[in-house]
Amino acid sequence: MARLLVTGGAGFLGVNFVRHVLAVTDHRITVLDKLTYSGNRVSLEGLPESRLTFVEGDIVDALLVDALVQDADAVVHFAAETHNDHALAEPAPFVRANLVGTFTLLEAVRAHGVRFHQVSTDEVYGDLALDSPDRFHEGDAFSPSSPYSATKAGADLLVHAWVRSYGLRATVSHCSNSYGPYQHVEKFIPRQITQVLRGDRPRVYGSGEQVRDWIHAEDHSSAVLAILERGTPGETYLIGANGERSNLEVVKLILELMGQPQDAFDHVADRPGHDARYAIDSTKLRTELGWEPVHRDFEAGLAATIAWYRENEDWWAPAKDATEAFYAARGQ
Ligand code: NAD
Ligand code: TDX
């Protein structure tokens, strides 16, 4: 039995990971989360208190981080500022949480010789052309285009430097866009689902031809656990499930699954610097660690996600008005 420190465990992917680990292992988990606007304590309700401890705190707080790392066998680092539209509006919190926060954790795991896993994004590799067959691979050079992805890339570089310089036992994963329960309503899929649930129209940035490579959050969780348990320290793994779809395809599928006409959405102002396409080659994770996704049917996964938001309005409704006010001020 291991003791895991999970940062950002009250956010979308962190909650899904905590729930997955508690279900399939006998590990004990301490969650460290600042409960920013995107963290939600309610998402962790109902889980066994004997195996889950929640600490409200900041990953930039070196004393707190050191004390928690000291008691852990491994740290799984999800905590971050994660929304591209916020990063464009106000990048400072991203530099603080993503760069200084990761640095603070690295210093603590270095001091105590603790295994570390960095949860990162495919966006560090920049974007791909819409008409190219290319996909991202582990050896590709970082080329982030946005304030968010630049801070994630910077944090990943710190991890690699700590591995090389201090012999840290660390792995890094880069995942494509995830969907599933407990995702904040600011993100693409939950925003459009909750628009329809409220009787409003989905909003597509620009042409909507941009492509994202969708993976269910539960598959992300099983991949991170596989890397933690069987990955080689120092190595990078790309996580993806061959889920490429344009934003237009996704919004039309949401409308169809929710019984609405396929043209019942609006095109709104585009995102500045909008990345065209992300696509993951996850061959290394599959062949070296034997990982496979469970959710291979995107339509079924999306229908289940729609059902979750339909049934959990109490969870998302408190954040919806502020989210839409933020977008309205930007013509989105
Ligand atoms: P999220 O915004 O839903 O959750 C982030 C969590 O981190 C929140 O609970 C928040 O309270 C916490 N947090 C933020 N700043 C903190 C700080 N200073 N100290 C402690 N906690 C803090 O994000 P998510 O979608 O769950 O993403 C989690 C991780 O996965 C991030 O590192 C992100 O870059 C990465 N990622 C996400 C996706 C995706 O599609 N969601 C894809 C690839 C990678
Ligand atoms: O209302 C919208 N309309 C729209 O067309 C929103 C919120 C988004 N979009 C577009 C922008 C993107 O092309 O949908 C796509 C997905 O947007 P986001 O959900 O904001 O995700 P993205 O910017 O692709 O980044 C996500 O995946 C990688 C996560 O937010 C990151 O944290 C993760 O690293």
Coordinates of C-alpha atoms and ligand atoms in Angstrom, one line a residue:
M1 CA 0.0 0.0 0.0
A2 CA 1.3 3.4 -1.0
R3 CA 0.7 6.9 0.2
L4 CA 0.0 9.3 -2.6
L5 CA 0.0 13.1 -2.5
V6 CA -2.3 14.3 -5.3
T7 CA -2.1 18.1 -6.0
G8 CA -5.1 19.6 -7.6
G9 CA -7.2 16.7 -6.5
A10 CA -10.4 18.8 -6.3
G11 CA -10.2 19.7 -10.0
F12 CA -11.6 17.8 -13.0
L13 CA -8.8 15.3 -13.8
G14 CA -7.6 15.2 -10.2
V15 CA -11.0 14.1 -8.9
N16 CA -11.3 11.5 -11.6
F17 CA -7.9 10.2 -10.7
V18 CA -8.6 10.1 -7.0
R19 CA -11.8 8.2 -7.6
H20 CA -10.1 5.8 -9.9
V21 CA -7.2 5.1 -7.6
L22 CA -9.4 4.5 -4.6
A23 CA -11.5 2.1 -6.6
V24 CA -8.8 0.0 -8.2
T25 CA -6.0 0.0 -5.6
D26 CA -5.6 0.1 -1.8
H27 CA -3.5 3.3 -1.8
R28 CA -4.1 6.1 0.6
I29 CA -4.4 9.6 -0.8
T30 CA -3.8 13.1 0.5
V31 CA -5.2 15.8 -1.7
L32 CA -3.6 19.2 -1.6
D33 CA -5.8 21.8 -3.4
K34 CA -6.2 25.5 -3.1
L35 CA -9.8 25.4 -4.1
T36 CA -9.5 28.1 -6.7
Y37 CA -12.6 28.9 -8.8
S38 CA -12.0 25.6 -10.6
G39 CA -11.6 23.3 -7.6
N40 CA -14.7 21.9 -5.9
R41 CA -14.7 20.1 -2.5
V42 CA -18.1 18.7 -3.3
S43 CA -16.5 16.5 -6.1
L44 CA -14.7 14.5 -3.4
E45 CA -17.8 13.8 -1.2
G46 CA -18.8 10.3 -0.4
L47 CA -15.3 8.8 -0.7
P48 CA -13.9 6.7 2.2
E49 CA -12.4 9.0 4.9
S50 CA -10.1 6.3 6.1
R51 CA -8.2 6.4 2.8
L52 CA -8.6 10.1 1.7
T53 CA -7.3 13.2 3.5
F54 CA -8.1 16.7 2.2
V55 CA -5.7 19.6 2.8
E56 CA -6.8 23.0 1.6
G57 CA -3.6 24.8 0.6
D58 CA -1.3 26.3 -2.0
I59 CA 1.4 24.4 -3.9
V60 CA 3.5 27.6 -3.7
D61 CA 3.5 27.3 0.2
A62 CA 7.0 25.7 0.6
L63 CA 6.5 24.8 4.3
L64 CA 3.2 23.1 3.8
V65 CA 4.4 21.3 0.7
D66 CA 7.5 20.1 2.4
A67 CA 5.6 18.7 5.4
L68 CA 3.1 16.8 3.1
V69 CA 5.8 15.5 0.7
Q70 CA 7.7 14.1 3.7
D71 CA 4.9 11.7 4.5
A72 CA 4.3 10.6 0.9
D73 CA 5.7 7.7 -1.2
A74 CA 4.8 9.5 -4.5
V75 CA 3.5 12.9 -5.6
V76 CA 1.1 13.1 -8.6
H77 CA 1.0 16.7 -9.7
F78 CA -2.3 17.9 -11.3
A79 CA -2.6 21.4 -9.7
A80 CA -2.5 24.2 -12.2
E81 CA -4.3 27.1 -13.7
T82 CA -5.7 25.4 -16.7
H83 CA -8.0 27.6 -18.8
N84 CA -6.5 29.1 -22.0
D85 CA -9.1 32.0 -22.1
H86 CA -8.2 33.0 -18.6
A87 CA -4.5 32.9 -19.4
L88 CA -5.0 35.2 -22.3
A89 CA -6.9 37.6 -20.1
E90 CA -4.6 37.5 -17.1
P91 CA -1.4 35.3 -17.3
A92 CA 0.1 36.2 -13.9
P93 CA -1.7 33.4 -11.9
F94 CA -0.5 30.9 -14.5
V95 CA 3.2 31.8 -14.0
R96 CA 2.7 31.6 -10.2
A97 CA 0.8 28.3 -10.0
N98 CA 2.3 26.4 -12.9
L99 CA 5.9 27.5 -12.7
V100 CA 6.5 28.6 -9.1
G101 CA 4.2 25.9 -7.8
T102 CA 5.9 23.1 -9.7
F103 CA 9.3 24.4 -8.6
T104 CA 8.2 24.3 -5.0
L105 CA 7.1 20.7 -5.3
L106 CA 10.3 19.7 -7.1
E107 CA 12.4 21.1 -4.3
A108 CA 10.4 19.2 -1.7
V109 CA 10.6 15.8 -3.6
R110 CA 14.3 16.5 -4.1
A111 CA 14.8 17.0 -0.4
H112 CA 12.9 13.8 0.6
G113 CA 13.8 11.5 -2.4
V114 CA 10.1 11.0 -3.3
R115 CA 8.8 9.7 -6.7
F116 CA 7.2 12.5 -8.7
H117 CA 4.8 12.5 -11.7
Q118 CA 4.1 15.6 -13.7
V119 CA 0.7 15.8 -15.4
S120 CA 1.1 17.9 -18.5
T121 CA -0.6 18.7 -21.7
D122 CA 0.0 18.1 -25.4
E123 CA -0.3 21.8 -25.9
V124 CA 3.4 22.2 -25.0
Y125 CA 4.2 20.8 -28.5
G126 CA 2.3 23.7 -30.2
D127 CA -0.2 22.8 -32.9
L128 CA -0.4 20.8 -36.1
A129 CA -1.9 21.8 -39.5
L130 CA -5.5 20.8 -40.1
D131 CA -4.6 19.0 -43.3
S132 CA -1.5 17.1 -42.1
P133 CA -1.4 13.5 -41.0
D134 CA 1.2 14.3 -38.3
R135 CA 0.7 13.5 -34.6
F136 CA 2.7 14.5 -31.5
H137 CA 5.5 12.1 -30.3
E138 CA 7.6 12.0 -27.1
G139 CA 10.7 13.3 -28.8
D140 CA 9.1 16.4 -30.4
A141 CA 10.5 19.8 -29.5
F142 CA 8.4 22.1 -27.2
S143 CA 6.8 24.9 -29.1
P144 CA 4.0 26.3 -27.0
S145 CA 1.8 29.0 -28.5
S146 CA -0.2 30.3 -25.6
P147 CA 0.5 31.8 -22.1
Y148 CA -1.0 28.7 -20.6
S149 CA 1.0 26.1 -22.6
A150 CA 4.2 28.2 -22.2
T151 CA 3.9 27.9 -18.4
K152 CA 3.2 24.2 -18.6
A153 CA 6.2 23.7 -20.9
G154 CA 8.3 25.7 -18.5
A155 CA 7.2 23.5 -15.6
D156 CA 8.0 20.3 -17.6
L157 CA 11.5 21.6 -18.4
L158 CA 12.1 22.2 -14.7
V159 CA 11.1 18.5 -14.1
H160 CA 13.5 17.3 -16.8
A161 CA 16.3 19.4 -15.4
W162 CA 15.7 18.1 -11.8
V163 CA 15.9 14.5 -13.2
R164 CA 19.2 15.2 -15.0
S165 CA 20.8 17.4 -12.3
Y166 CA 19.6 15.8 -9.1
G167 CA 18.6 12.3 -10.2
L168 CA 15.0 12.9 -9.3
R169 CA 12.7 9.8 -9.9
A170 CA 10.2 11.7 -12.1
T171 CA 8.0 10.9 -15.1
V172 CA 6.0 13.3 -17.3
S173 CA 2.8 12.7 -19.2
H174 CA 1.3 14.9 -21.9
C175 CA -2.4 14.3 -22.5
S176 CA -4.8 15.6 -25.1
N177 CA -8.2 17.1 -24.3
S178 CA -10.2 15.2 -21.7
Y179 CA -14.0 15.0 -21.1
G180 CA -16.2 13.4 -18.6
P181 CA -17.9 14.2 -15.2
Y182 CA -16.7 17.0 -12.8
Q183 CA -15.3 19.2 -15.6
H184 CA -15.7 23.0 -15.0
V185 CA -18.4 24.6 -17.2
E186 CA -15.8 27.0 -18.7
K187 CA -14.4 24.1 -20.8
F188 CA -15.7 23.4 -24.3
I189 CA -17.9 20.3 -23.8
P190 CA -19.4 21.1 -20.4
R191 CA -20.1 24.7 -21.6
Q192 CA -22.0 23.6 -24.6
I193 CA -24.0 20.9 -22.7
T194 CA -25.0 23.3 -20.0
Q195 CA -25.9 26.0 -22.6
V196 CA -28.4 23.6 -24.0
L197 CA -29.6 22.5 -20.6
R198 CA -30.3 26.1 -19.8
G199 CA -32.1 26.7 -23.1
D200 CA -29.2 28.8 -24.5
R201 CA -27.3 28.2 -27.7
P202 CA -23.8 26.6 -27.8
R203 CA -20.9 29.0 -28.8
V204 CA -18.2 28.0 -31.2
Y205 CA -15.1 30.1 -31.5
G206 CA -14.3 31.3 -35.1
S207 CA -14.9 28.7 -37.8
G208 CA -15.0 25.7 -35.4
E209 CA -12.8 23.7 -37.8
Q210 CA -10.1 23.3 -35.1
V211 CA -9.4 19.7 -34.1
R212 CA -9.0 18.3 -30.6
D213 CA -8.0 14.7 -29.7
W214 CA -10.6 13.7 -27.1
I215 CA -10.0 11.1 -24.3
H216 CA -12.3 10.2 -21.4
A217 CA -11.1 11.3 -18.0
E218 CA -11.2 7.7 -16.7
D219 CA -8.8 6.6 -19.4
H220 CA -6.5 9.5 -18.4
S221 CA -6.6 8.3 -14.8
S222 CA -5.7 4.7 -15.7
A223 CA -2.9 5.9 -17.9
V224 CA -1.4 8.1 -15.1
L225 CA -1.7 5.2 -12.7
A226 CA 0.1 2.8 -15.2
I227 CA 2.9 5.4 -15.6
L228 CA 3.2 5.8 -11.8
E229 CA 3.3 2.0 -11.3
R230 CA 5.3 0.8 -14.3
G231 CA 6.8 3.9 -16.0
T232 CA 10.6 4.4 -16.1
P233 CA 11.8 7.4 -14.1
G234 CA 13.2 10.1 -16.5
E235 CA 10.8 9.1 -19.3
T236 CA 7.9 11.0 -21.0
Y237 CA 4.7 9.3 -22.1
L238 CA 2.0 10.7 -24.4
I239 CA -1.6 9.9 -23.4
G240 CA -4.3 9.7 -26.1
A241 CA -7.1 7.5 -27.4
N242 CA -7.3 8.3 -31.2
G243 CA -10.2 10.7 -30.6
E244 CA -9.7 13.5 -33.2
R245 CA -12.8 15.5 -33.9
S246 CA -13.4 19.1 -35.0
N247 CA -15.2 21.5 -32.6
L248 CA -18.0 21.6 -35.2
E249 CA -18.4 17.8 -35.2
V250 CA -18.5 17.8 -31.3
V251 CA -21.0 20.6 -31.0
K252 CA -23.3 19.0 -33.6
L253 CA -23.1 15.6 -31.8
I254 CA -24.0 17.3 -28.5
L255 CA -27.0 19.0 -30.1
E256 CA -28.1 15.7 -31.8
L257 CA -27.8 13.7 -28.5
M258 CA -29.8 16.4 -26.7
G259 CA -32.6 16.4 -29.3
Q260 CA -31.8 19.8 -30.8
P261 CA -31.4 20.9 -34.5
Q262 CA -27.8 20.5 -35.6
D263 CA -27.5 24.2 -36.6
A264 CA -28.8 25.5 -33.2
F265 CA -25.4 27.1 -32.2
D266 CA -23.7 30.4 -32.8
H267 CA -20.2 31.3 -34.1
V268 CA -18.6 33.8 -31.7
A269 CA -15.3 35.7 -31.6
D270 CA -12.3 33.5 -32.2
R271 CA -9.6 32.8 -29.5
P272 CA -6.5 34.9 -30.2
G273 CA -3.7 32.6 -31.4
H274 CA -6.1 29.7 -31.5
D275 CA -4.2 26.4 -31.9
A276 CA -5.5 24.5 -35.0
R277 CA -5.1 20.9 -34.2
Y278 CA -3.7 18.5 -31.5
A279 CA -3.2 14.8 -32.2
I280 CA -1.4 12.2 -30.0
D281 CA 0.5 9.1 -30.9
S282 CA 0.3 7.0 -27.7
T283 CA 2.2 4.0 -29.1
K284 CA 4.9 4.2 -26.4
L285 CA 2.4 4.0 -23.5
R286 CA 0.5 1.1 -25.2
T287 CA 3.5 -1.0 -26.1
E288 CA 5.8 -0.3 -23.2
L289 CA 3.3 -0.2 -20.4
G290 CA 0.4 -2.3 -21.9
W291 CA -2.1 0.5 -21.3
E292 CA -5.3 0.6 -23.4
P293 CA -8.3 3.0 -23.2
V294 CA -11.7 1.6 -22.0
H295 CA -13.9 4.3 -23.5
R296 CA -13.4 3.8 -27.2
D297 CA -16.9 4.9 -28.3
F298 CA -16.9 8.8 -28.1
E299 CA -20.6 9.1 -28.8
A300 CA -21.4 6.8 -25.8
G301 CA -18.9 8.6 -23.6
L302 CA -20.5 12.0 -24.6
A303 CA -24.0 10.7 -24.0
A304 CA -23.0 9.6 -20.5
T305 CA -21.4 12.9 -19.8
I306 CA -24.5 14.8 -21.0
A307 CA -26.5 12.6 -18.6
W308 CA -24.1 13.4 -15.7
Y309 CA -24.5 17.2 -16.3
R310 CA -28.3 16.7 -16.6
E311 CA -28.4 14.9 -13.2
N312 CA -25.9 17.2 -11.4
E313 CA -27.2 20.7 -12.0
D314 CA -26.5 21.5 -8.3
W315 CA -22.8 20.8 -9.0
W316 CA -22.4 23.1 -12.0
A317 CA -25.1 25.8 -11.7
P318 CA -23.3 27.9 -9.1
A319 CA -20.4 28.5 -11.6
K320 CA -22.4 29.0 -14.7
D321 CA -23.4 32.7 -14.4
A322 CA -19.9 33.9 -13.6
T323 CA -18.4 31.8 -16.4
E324 CA -20.9 33.2 -19.0
A325 CA -20.3 36.8 -17.7
F326 CA -16.5 36.3 -18.3
Y327 CA -17.2 35.1 -21.9
A328 CA -19.8 37.8 -22.6
A329 CA -17.3 40.5 -21.8
R330 CA -15.1 39.0 -24.6
G331 CA -17.8 38.6 -27.2
Q332 CA -17.6 34.8 -26.7
Ligands
NAD1 P1 -8.9 22.1 -13.3 O1 -8.7 23.5 -13.6 O2 -10.2 21.4 -13.4 O3 -8.3 21.7 -11.8 C1 -7.1 22.3 -11.4 C2 -7.1 22.1 -9.8 O4 -5.9 22.7 -9.3 C3 -8.2 22.9 -9.1 O5 -8.8 22.0 -8.2 C4 -7.5 24.0 -8.4 O6 -8.2 24.4 -7.2 C5 -6.1 23.5 -8.2 N1 -5.1 24.5 -8.1 C6 -4.9 25.6 -8.9 N2 -3.9 26.3 -8.4 C7 -3.5 25.7 -7.3 C8 -2.4 26.1 -6.3 N3 -1.7 27.2 -6.5 N4 -2.3 25.2 -5.3 C9 -3.1 24.1 -5.1 N5 -4.1 23.8 -6.0 C10 -4.2 24.6 -7.0 O7 -7.9 21.4 -14.3 P2 -7.8 19.9 -14.9 O8 -8.5 20.0 -16.2 O9 -8.2 19.0 -13.9 O10 -6.3 19.8 -15.2 C11 -5.4 19.1 -14.3 C12 -4.0 19.0 -14.9 O11 -4.1 18.3 -16.1 C13 -3.4 20.3 -15.2 O12 -2.0 20.3 -14.8 C14 -3.5 20.4 -16.7 O13 -2.5 21.2 -17.3 C15 -3.5 19.0 -17.1 N6 -4.2 18.6 -18.4 C16 -5.5 18.8 -18.5 C17 -6.2 18.4 -19.7 C18 -7.7 18.5 -19.8 O14 -8.2 18.3 -20.9 N7 -8.4 18.9 -18.8 C19 -5.4 17.9 -20.7 C20 -4.1 17.7 -20.6 C21 -3.4 18.1 -19.4
TDX2 O1 -17.0 28.0 -25.7 C1 -16.0 27.5 -26.3 N1 -16.1 27.4 -27.7 C2 -15.1 26.9 -28.4 O2 -15.2 26.8 -29.7 C3 -14.9 27.0 -25.7 C4 -14.8 27.1 -24.2 C5 -13.9 26.5 -26.4 N2 -14.0 26.4 -27.8 C6 -12.9 25.8 -28.5 C7 -11.5 26.2 -28.3 C8 -10.7 24.9 -28.5 O3 -10.5 24.7 -29.9 O4 -13.0 24.4 -28.2 C9 -11.7 23.8 -28.1 C10 -11.4 23.3 -26.7 O5 -11.3 24.4 -25.8 P1 -11.0 24.2 -24.3 O6 -12.0 23.4 -23.6 O7 -10.8 25.6 -23.7 O8 -9.7 23.4 -24.3 P2 -8.2 23.7 -24.9 O9 -8.0 25.1 -25.0 O10 -8.1 22.8 -26.1 O11 -7.3 23.1 -23.7 C11 -7.7 22.0 -23.0 O12 -7.0 20.8 -23.3 C12 -5.7 20.8 -22.9 C13 -7.6 22.2 -21.4 O13 -8.4 23.3 -21.1 C14 -6.2 22.3 -21.0 O14 -6.1 22.5 -19.6 C15 -5.5 21.1 -21.4 O15 -4.1 21.2 -21.2

